[in-house]
Amino acid sequence: MNAIEIKGLTKRYKDTVAVDGVSLDIRENELFGLLGVNGAGKTTLIKMLACLLAPDGGEGTVMGLSIAKDAPRIKALIGYSTQETAVAKNLSVRENLAFYGSLYGLGREEVAKRTEALIARFSLEKVADKRVGKLSGGYQRKVSIALAIISEPKILFLDEPTLGLDVLARRELWRIIRDIQKNTTVILTTHYLEEAEALSDRVAIMVEGRLLDVDTPRGLIAKTGADSFEDAFIKTVGGGKDA
Amino acid sequence: MHRIWSLAKRNGKEILREPVSLAFLIGLPVVMEILFYYMFHTLTPQFEMRYLAPGLIGFANAFLALFLAILISMDRESAFITRIYTTPVRAYEFILGYFLVAIPLGLCQSAVILLVGGLLESSFFSWSLLLVLPGSLLSIWMFSAVGILFGSVFNAKAVGGISSILITGQSVLSGMWFPLEGLPEGFLTVMGILPFKNISLLLQSIATPASSFEDLWRPFLIVAAYTVACAALSCVLFIRNSKAK
C-alpha cells in the first residue's frame, strides 16, 4: 500500500507557482528524500501533505485520507519536525515530550511511558530535566524529532533535520532516523546530498516547484551516467548538463 | 478541554520561567503601591488605598498583554505555532490556551495588590474586596485579548514597544496618578471613551462598599465592550496570521 499518493498537486502564491502539478507515490515504511535547491517547493509540498497549507489544485491522500477533506484524521497519523527546532524553550526535555503527548489525547500514564522510552531511545538521559532552550543545536534537533514521534505516527515529515549540525551530531541523527524508519514512513527534505544518498530508499528532485525525477540514488547515478550522486543531482537539475 | 489545559500550562511555564516576568507582573505594582501610598496618601486622597489599589490592579493587568504578546510573537517566529498545527490541536484551543493562562496570573496580581493594600491600610479590608477578584476578570480578559492581538500582528522586536504604549496608556489615562478636576473637557471625554479610566472606575466602585449600581454600570459596559471587541479581533487576526504561509 502507498502511504502517500499525490496527483497534480499545485500551490500558488500570487504570481509564483511554488508547487507545480506534482504527482508522486510514496510507499509505506519507505524513507523518501525530497531534494532541490532553495525555493524548489520541498517545504511547501510537505506542508500541504501535513494539512498546514491548502492546495490550489490537484489532490493528495495520506494513508488513504484526503488532505483536502480529512485534515483532523490525518493530523492524528503524522509527525512533523520543522526546519526550525520549534520547541517550548523554557520547558525541560521531559516536559516538552509530556506536553506534545498530551496534545494527541494520550493518557497521563501512556505519556509518561512514551516520554521515558524516547528519552532512552534518543540518549537524552543527561539533559532530560534541562530546559531545551539551554541545550546545544544537536540536542535540540534530537528533541525536535523525538517530539514528532511521541504520537507513534504512521508518517514522519522531517524538514531539514540536520541543518547546521556538526558531523558527529549529524551522524547521530542519521542513526536515529534509520531506526525510526523501521516501522514508519519517513519523508525527508535536505540540502545535504550525502545525507539523502545515505538514508533514502528513493529520492525526488524538484526545481521551481516541478518534479524532475524520482528514483533510487543508484538509479539516478546510472540514469545520468554520473560518477557520483552529487553529479547526478547537478545533471538532473541542470537538464543533463554538468554545472 | 484536555488540550486547552495542556496549552495553558505550557504558556504559564513559558511566561513564569522568564526571570523578569514575576518582577513586572507582581513585583513592580507592589513596589509602586508601597512607595506611592507612603509618599502621598497623607497629601491627597488620590493615593488612599481605595483608589490606589484598584488603579494598580488595572496597571498590573496591562503587563499580561505584554507577556502574552511576547510569547505569541515568539511562538509565531519560531514556527512553534506552525508545528502545533500539525497535531490535532484546533485554532480555538490554541487561543483559549492563551486566554486561560492569564486568569490565574491576573487573579494572583489582584489578590496580592489587595492584600498588600489591606496590610498598609487596615480600613481598606472589607467584604467587597472579595468581589474585586471576579470584577478584575474583565480587565484581565481585555488585556489578554489585546496581548493576543499584538502578538498576532507584530514581530518579537516590535511587540515590546507597542505593549509599552498600552501600559503607559493604562498608567496615565486611568486617572490614577493625578486629580481629574480641572483637566480640559476634551481630554476628559477621551479618557471616558477609552477603557483605561473605566477599568479603574469599575474596580474602585466594586472595592467601595458604598458604591451604587449607577457607579458600576457605565464603566462595566465600556470595559465589556472593549473586551468583546478585542477578543473577536484577536481571534480573527491570530487565526489569519498563525496559519502556515
XYZ file of C-alpha atoms in Angstrom:
488
model
C 0.000 0.000 0.000
C 1.114 3.547 -0.689
C 1.393 5.805 2.356
C 1.055 8.906 0.197
C -0.470 9.403 -3.241
C -0.313 12.784 -4.985
C -1.835 13.737 -8.332
C -1.149 17.123 -9.909
C -0.701 18.899 -6.576
C -0.293 22.649 -7.055
C 0.267 25.642 -4.786
C 0.420 29.245 -5.981
C 1.416 32.459 -4.182
C 0.226 35.445 -6.226
C 2.422 35.246 -9.359
C 4.649 32.419 -8.144
C 3.888 28.723 -8.548
C 5.554 27.132 -5.507
C 4.463 23.581 -6.339
C 3.538 22.900 -9.939
C 1.387 19.861 -10.668
C 3.447 17.322 -8.720
C 2.389 13.669 -8.970
C 4.051 11.101 -6.769
C 3.500 7.912 -4.764
C 5.387 7.091 -1.560
C 5.301 3.547 -0.232
C 4.684 2.522 3.359
C 7.827 2.370 5.524
C 9.860 3.967 2.753
C 12.432 6.645 3.553
C 11.784 9.149 0.819
C 14.142 12.072 0.187
C 12.932 15.354 -1.306
C 15.819 17.222 -2.894
C 16.107 20.576 -4.558
C 17.828 23.912 -4.375
C 16.372 26.754 -2.295
C 12.844 27.672 -3.385
C 12.296 24.333 -5.123
C 8.996 23.804 -3.304
C 10.011 20.951 -0.977
C 8.751 22.540 2.229
C 5.552 23.774 0.565
C 4.879 20.253 -0.682
C 5.248 18.642 2.744
C 3.228 21.435 4.368
C 0.348 20.557 2.031
C 0.720 16.863 2.908
C 0.719 17.757 6.616
C -2.508 19.749 6.079
C -0.806 23.037 7.022
C -1.493 24.529 3.590
C -4.488 24.040 1.347
C -3.556 23.089 -2.218
C -4.771 25.261 -5.110
C -5.047 22.313 -7.436
C -4.697 18.552 -7.674
C -5.292 16.047 -4.928
C -3.406 14.049 -2.362
C -4.040 11.268 0.083
C -2.181 10.330 3.270
C -2.836 6.751 4.389
C -5.874 6.792 2.109
C -7.291 10.011 3.626
C -7.814 13.139 1.536
C -5.630 16.109 2.507
C -8.487 18.391 1.434
C -11.238 16.748 3.492
C -9.708 14.669 6.298
C -7.217 17.041 7.942
C -8.087 16.177 11.581
C -7.749 12.425 10.951
C -4.505 12.897 9.022
C -3.019 15.037 11.817
C -3.544 12.153 14.234
C -1.441 9.916 11.953
C 1.537 12.142 11.192
C 4.524 13.642 12.945
C 6.270 16.767 11.707
C 9.644 18.222 12.587
C 10.005 21.710 11.134
C 13.178 23.343 9.752
C 13.290 25.433 12.906
C 13.521 23.318 16.045
C 10.185 24.842 17.217
C 10.206 23.538 20.773
C 8.974 25.100 24.019
C 12.317 26.594 25.068
C 11.548 27.225 28.738
C 10.275 23.682 29.272
C 12.588 20.786 30.022
C 13.041 17.919 27.570
C 10.758 15.751 29.701
C 8.110 18.493 29.957
C 8.229 19.085 26.193
C 7.639 15.414 25.482
C 4.794 15.220 28.007
C 3.258 18.394 26.576
C 3.306 17.097 22.997
C 1.969 13.725 24.055
C -0.965 15.387 25.791
C -1.874 17.233 22.582
C -2.616 13.861 20.970
C -5.063 12.983 23.740
C -2.818 10.334 25.300
C -3.494 9.463 28.944
C -1.061 10.567 31.657
C 0.408 7.085 32.172
C 0.845 6.481 28.464
C 2.514 9.876 28.042
C 4.910 9.103 30.909
C 5.744 5.690 29.442
C 6.427 7.056 25.962
C 8.378 10.008 27.350
C 10.789 7.768 29.241
C 11.109 5.424 26.255
C 12.003 8.315 23.938
C 14.483 9.774 26.412
C 16.275 6.418 26.422
C 15.989 5.875 22.655
C 17.424 9.316 21.853
C 20.078 9.156 24.617
C 18.645 12.238 26.324
C 19.008 10.999 29.918
C 21.665 13.559 30.872
C 19.607 16.519 29.700
C 16.077 15.250 30.393
C 15.394 17.837 33.092
C 17.221 20.741 31.478
C 15.391 23.481 29.637
C 15.528 22.839 25.899
C 16.488 26.448 25.154
C 19.761 25.899 27.045
C 20.774 22.821 25.033
C 23.123 22.616 22.043
C 21.753 22.625 18.485
C 22.336 18.876 18.194
C 20.339 18.109 21.324
C 17.561 20.499 20.267
C 17.257 18.672 16.926
C 17.077 15.342 18.706
C 14.334 16.679 20.970
C 12.511 18.082 17.941
C 12.470 14.675 16.254
C 11.546 12.904 19.492
C 8.548 15.237 19.813
C 7.474 14.381 16.288
C 7.270 10.666 17.055
C 5.721 10.676 20.535
C 2.348 10.031 18.930
C 3.863 6.982 17.166
C 2.942 8.368 13.746
C 2.486 6.306 10.601
C 4.223 9.031 8.604
C 7.004 11.329 9.746
C 7.945 14.530 7.914
C 11.472 15.746 8.606
C 12.186 19.165 7.127
C 15.971 19.730 7.002
C 16.540 17.735 10.203
C 20.332 18.128 10.287
C 20.601 21.734 9.126
C 23.547 23.487 10.786
C 24.745 20.465 12.779
C 28.343 19.265 13.045
C 29.309 15.951 11.514
C 29.043 13.947 14.756
C 25.598 15.287 15.620
C 24.508 14.655 12.031
C 25.668 11.026 12.098
C 23.891 10.525 15.422
C 20.667 11.788 13.863
C 21.135 9.550 10.834
C 21.242 6.567 13.197
C 18.039 7.732 14.842
C 16.271 8.357 11.519
C 17.215 4.878 10.243
C 15.864 3.404 13.462
C 12.566 5.302 13.121
C 12.168 4.192 9.520
C 11.903 0.519 10.520
C 8.201 0.983 11.232
C 7.411 4.470 9.926
C 7.231 6.121 6.527
C 9.729 8.982 6.585
C 9.683 11.936 4.183
C 12.894 13.886 4.453
C 13.834 17.187 2.859
C 17.514 18.043 2.846
C 20.171 20.099 1.105
C 22.867 17.593 2.018
C 23.209 15.197 -0.905
C 25.359 12.709 1.015
C 22.593 12.588 3.619
C 19.934 11.873 1.015
C 22.118 9.214 -0.579
C 22.940 7.539 2.729
C 19.408 7.493 4.095
C 16.874 7.449 1.256
C 15.315 4.432 -0.399
C 14.221 6.773 -3.183
C 14.646 10.460 -3.850
C 12.634 13.041 -5.755
C 14.340 16.058 -7.300
C 12.367 19.282 -7.514
C 13.187 22.509 -9.322
C 10.992 25.617 -9.259
C 8.028 23.644 -7.995
C 8.255 20.917 -10.626
C 9.190 17.308 -10.036
C 12.078 16.425 -12.364
C 12.727 12.820 -11.436
C 12.040 10.106 -8.860
C 14.394 7.168 -8.441
C 16.771 5.414 -6.104
C 20.093 7.241 -5.606
C 21.852 4.497 -7.582
C 19.191 4.621 -10.275
C 19.765 8.364 -10.700
C 23.524 7.877 -10.967
C 23.063 5.178 -13.592
C 20.431 7.158 -15.486
C 22.575 10.277 -15.775
C 25.859 8.440 -16.314
C 27.389 10.461 -13.485
C 30.271 9.395 -11.244
C 28.602 10.355 -8.013
C 25.214 11.161 -6.589
C 26.129 14.839 -6.384
C 26.987 14.878 -10.099
C 23.758 13.023 -10.865
C 21.805 15.671 -8.944
C 23.564 18.514 -10.764
C 22.978 16.887 -14.149
C 19.303 16.316 -13.357
C 18.768 19.856 -12.112
C 20.754 21.318 -14.983
C 18.784 19.367 -17.608
C 21.538 16.872 -18.389
C 24.372 19.395 -18.425
C 27.221 19.470 -15.939
C 27.494 22.583 -13.815
C -10.583 20.712 27.227
C -7.582 18.472 27.921
C -5.573 20.071 25.108
C -6.555 23.612 26.146
C -5.364 22.857 29.677
C -2.062 21.455 28.346
C -1.512 24.550 26.199
C -2.352 26.868 29.107
C 0.061 25.026 31.404
C 2.821 25.298 28.835
C 2.098 29.011 28.317
C 2.209 29.607 32.071
C 5.584 27.897 32.396
C 6.994 29.821 29.433
C 5.940 33.142 30.964
C 6.816 32.485 34.598
C 10.221 30.976 33.839
C 11.384 34.225 32.254
C 13.223 35.885 35.157
C 11.730 39.348 34.571
C 8.116 38.267 34.288
C 7.341 37.974 38.006
C 9.227 41.205 38.654
C 6.952 43.079 36.252
C 3.716 41.169 36.788
C 3.729 41.422 40.578
C 6.931 42.997 41.921
C 6.695 46.373 40.189
C 3.000 47.046 41.006
C 3.556 46.084 44.663
C 6.649 48.294 44.980
C 4.686 51.165 43.426
C 1.778 50.510 45.774
C 4.014 50.712 48.856
C 6.013 53.732 47.645
C 3.128 55.853 46.414
C 0.986 55.056 49.421
C 3.655 56.084 51.916
C 4.739 59.151 49.937
C 1.397 60.644 49.053
C -1.605 59.231 50.902
C -1.494 61.903 53.621
C -1.200 64.667 50.993
C -4.053 63.754 48.670
C -6.998 61.323 48.794
C -5.926 60.238 45.277
C -3.464 57.858 46.916
C -5.729 56.429 49.571
C -5.810 52.694 49.160
C -9.455 52.598 47.954
C -8.285 54.486 44.835
C -4.671 53.341 44.581
C -5.110 49.550 44.792
C -7.865 49.224 42.137
C -5.898 51.521 39.828
C -2.782 49.413 40.285
C -4.702 46.221 39.522
C -5.556 47.634 36.097
C -1.943 48.740 35.656
C -0.624 45.305 36.661
C -3.099 43.534 34.355
C -1.741 45.575 31.437
C 1.547 43.651 31.805
C -0.371 40.484 30.924
C -0.787 41.962 27.450
C 2.978 42.493 27.209
C 3.944 38.963 28.221
C 1.256 37.263 26.135
C 2.205 39.381 23.128
C 5.891 38.469 23.502
C 5.076 34.771 23.905
C 2.778 34.642 20.868
C 5.076 36.646 18.596
C 7.973 34.350 19.526
C 5.795 31.272 19.054
C 4.944 32.519 15.575
C 8.516 33.371 14.637
C 9.998 30.130 15.959
C 7.430 28.101 13.945
C 6.166 26.673 17.249
C 2.583 27.503 16.289
C 3.018 26.016 12.813
C 4.311 22.861 14.382
C 1.452 22.592 16.860
C -0.955 22.929 13.922
C 0.377 19.582 12.636
C -1.087 17.976 15.775
C -4.844 17.581 16.337
C -4.952 20.982 18.135
C -7.581 23.361 16.694
C -7.141 27.137 16.401
C -9.789 27.870 19.050
C -7.976 25.584 21.521
C -4.782 27.500 20.879
C -6.442 30.851 21.591
C -8.223 29.580 24.709
C -4.875 28.260 25.963
C -3.523 31.810 25.878
C -6.672 33.310 27.459
C -6.804 30.661 30.155
C -3.256 31.171 31.420
C -3.930 34.866 32.003
C -6.718 34.166 34.509
C -4.649 32.728 37.405
C -1.840 35.188 36.700
C -4.235 38.164 36.739
C -6.123 36.927 39.809
C -2.814 36.496 41.659
C -1.914 40.074 40.767
C -5.263 41.325 42.063
C -5.077 39.270 45.270
C -1.504 40.361 46.103
C -2.242 44.050 45.459
C -5.410 43.896 47.599
C -3.621 42.028 50.366
C -0.705 44.466 50.448
C -3.220 47.327 50.341
C -5.028 45.913 53.373
C -1.785 45.449 55.263
C -0.789 49.052 54.583
C -4.224 50.485 55.387
C -6.285 48.125 57.522
C -9.532 50.068 56.953
C -9.248 49.078 53.294
C -10.236 45.492 54.128
C -13.923 44.815 53.527
C -16.087 42.046 52.159
C -16.443 43.945 48.914
C -12.759 43.273 48.166
C -13.749 39.665 47.517
C -15.840 40.959 44.612
C -12.836 42.780 43.154
C -11.282 39.434 42.220
C -14.111 38.341 39.872
C -14.519 42.004 38.901
C -10.931 42.138 37.707
C -11.610 39.261 35.294
C -12.971 41.748 32.797
C -9.739 43.739 32.917
C -7.697 40.503 32.707
C -9.624 39.314 29.653
C -9.408 42.676 27.936
C -5.646 42.894 28.325
C -5.242 39.214 27.364
C -7.185 39.884 24.178
C -5.009 42.900 23.410
C -1.884 40.798 24.084
C -3.082 38.072 21.702
C -3.893 40.757 19.142
C -0.441 42.397 19.411
C 1.324 39.030 19.355
C -0.623 38.025 16.240
C 0.212 41.213 14.352
C 3.667 42.400 15.456
C 7.034 40.663 15.476
C 9.002 39.957 18.655
C 11.107 43.115 18.276
C 8.142 45.458 17.867
C 5.817 43.909 20.382
C 7.670 45.231 23.457
C 7.447 48.835 22.300
C 3.814 48.592 21.270
C 2.844 46.981 24.568
C 4.720 49.701 26.458
C 2.400 52.260 24.865
C -0.567 50.287 26.180
C 0.921 50.062 29.684
C 1.697 53.780 29.649
C -1.864 54.416 28.492
C -3.242 52.410 31.396
C -0.950 54.262 33.780
C -1.500 57.845 32.575
C -5.045 57.738 31.211
C -6.538 55.788 34.105
C -6.579 58.945 36.255
C -4.686 57.004 38.893
C -1.811 59.430 39.448
C -3.406 62.857 39.275
C -6.740 64.508 40.104
C -9.008 64.825 37.087
C -10.623 68.067 38.221
C -9.513 70.983 36.093
C -8.458 68.880 33.085
C -9.756 70.115 29.696
C -13.219 68.822 28.783
C -11.979 67.194 25.568
C -9.276 65.289 27.425
C -11.821 64.003 29.935
C -14.127 62.929 27.106
C -11.297 60.911 25.523
C -10.496 59.326 28.884
C -14.175 58.457 29.289
C -14.302 56.727 25.923
C -11.066 54.757 26.296
C -11.056 51.665 28.546
C -8.214 52.715 30.884
C -10.049 55.085 33.237
C -13.136 52.879 33.092
C -11.143 49.874 34.346
C -10.007 51.926 37.359
C -13.511 53.285 37.963
C -15.056 49.839 37.730
C -12.621 48.280 40.196
C -12.792 51.278 42.544
C -16.584 51.068 42.548
C -16.530 47.346 43.289
C -13.979 47.847 46.101
C -16.008 50.617 47.739
C -18.916 49.199 49.799
C -20.915 52.452 49.458
C -20.940 52.326 45.643
C -24.260 52.262 43.851
C -25.320 50.470 40.697
C -25.089 53.843 38.947
C -21.335 53.931 39.653
C -20.859 50.495 38.178
C -22.899 50.048 35.039
C -21.287 52.622 32.746
C -17.616 51.602 33.248
C -18.701 47.964 33.206
C -20.393 48.308 29.822
C -17.494 50.239 28.313
C -14.839 47.758 29.502
C -17.065 44.821 28.485
C -17.498 46.313 25.006
C -13.720 46.711 24.597
C -13.182 43.179 25.879
C -15.638 41.648 23.400
C -14.295 43.728 20.500
C -10.632 42.992 21.301
C -11.348 39.285 21.844
C -13.154 38.989 18.498
C -10.437 40.892 16.639
C -7.630 38.958 18.335
C -9.244 35.627 17.368
C -9.595 36.673 13.727
C -6.036 38.025 13.493
C -4.494 35.115 15.381
C -6.120 32.559 13.087
C -5.202 34.571 9.977
C -1.590 35.223 10.937
C -0.709 31.966 12.639
C -1.544 29.676 9.737
C 1.369 28.479 7.619
C 2.161 30.549 4.564
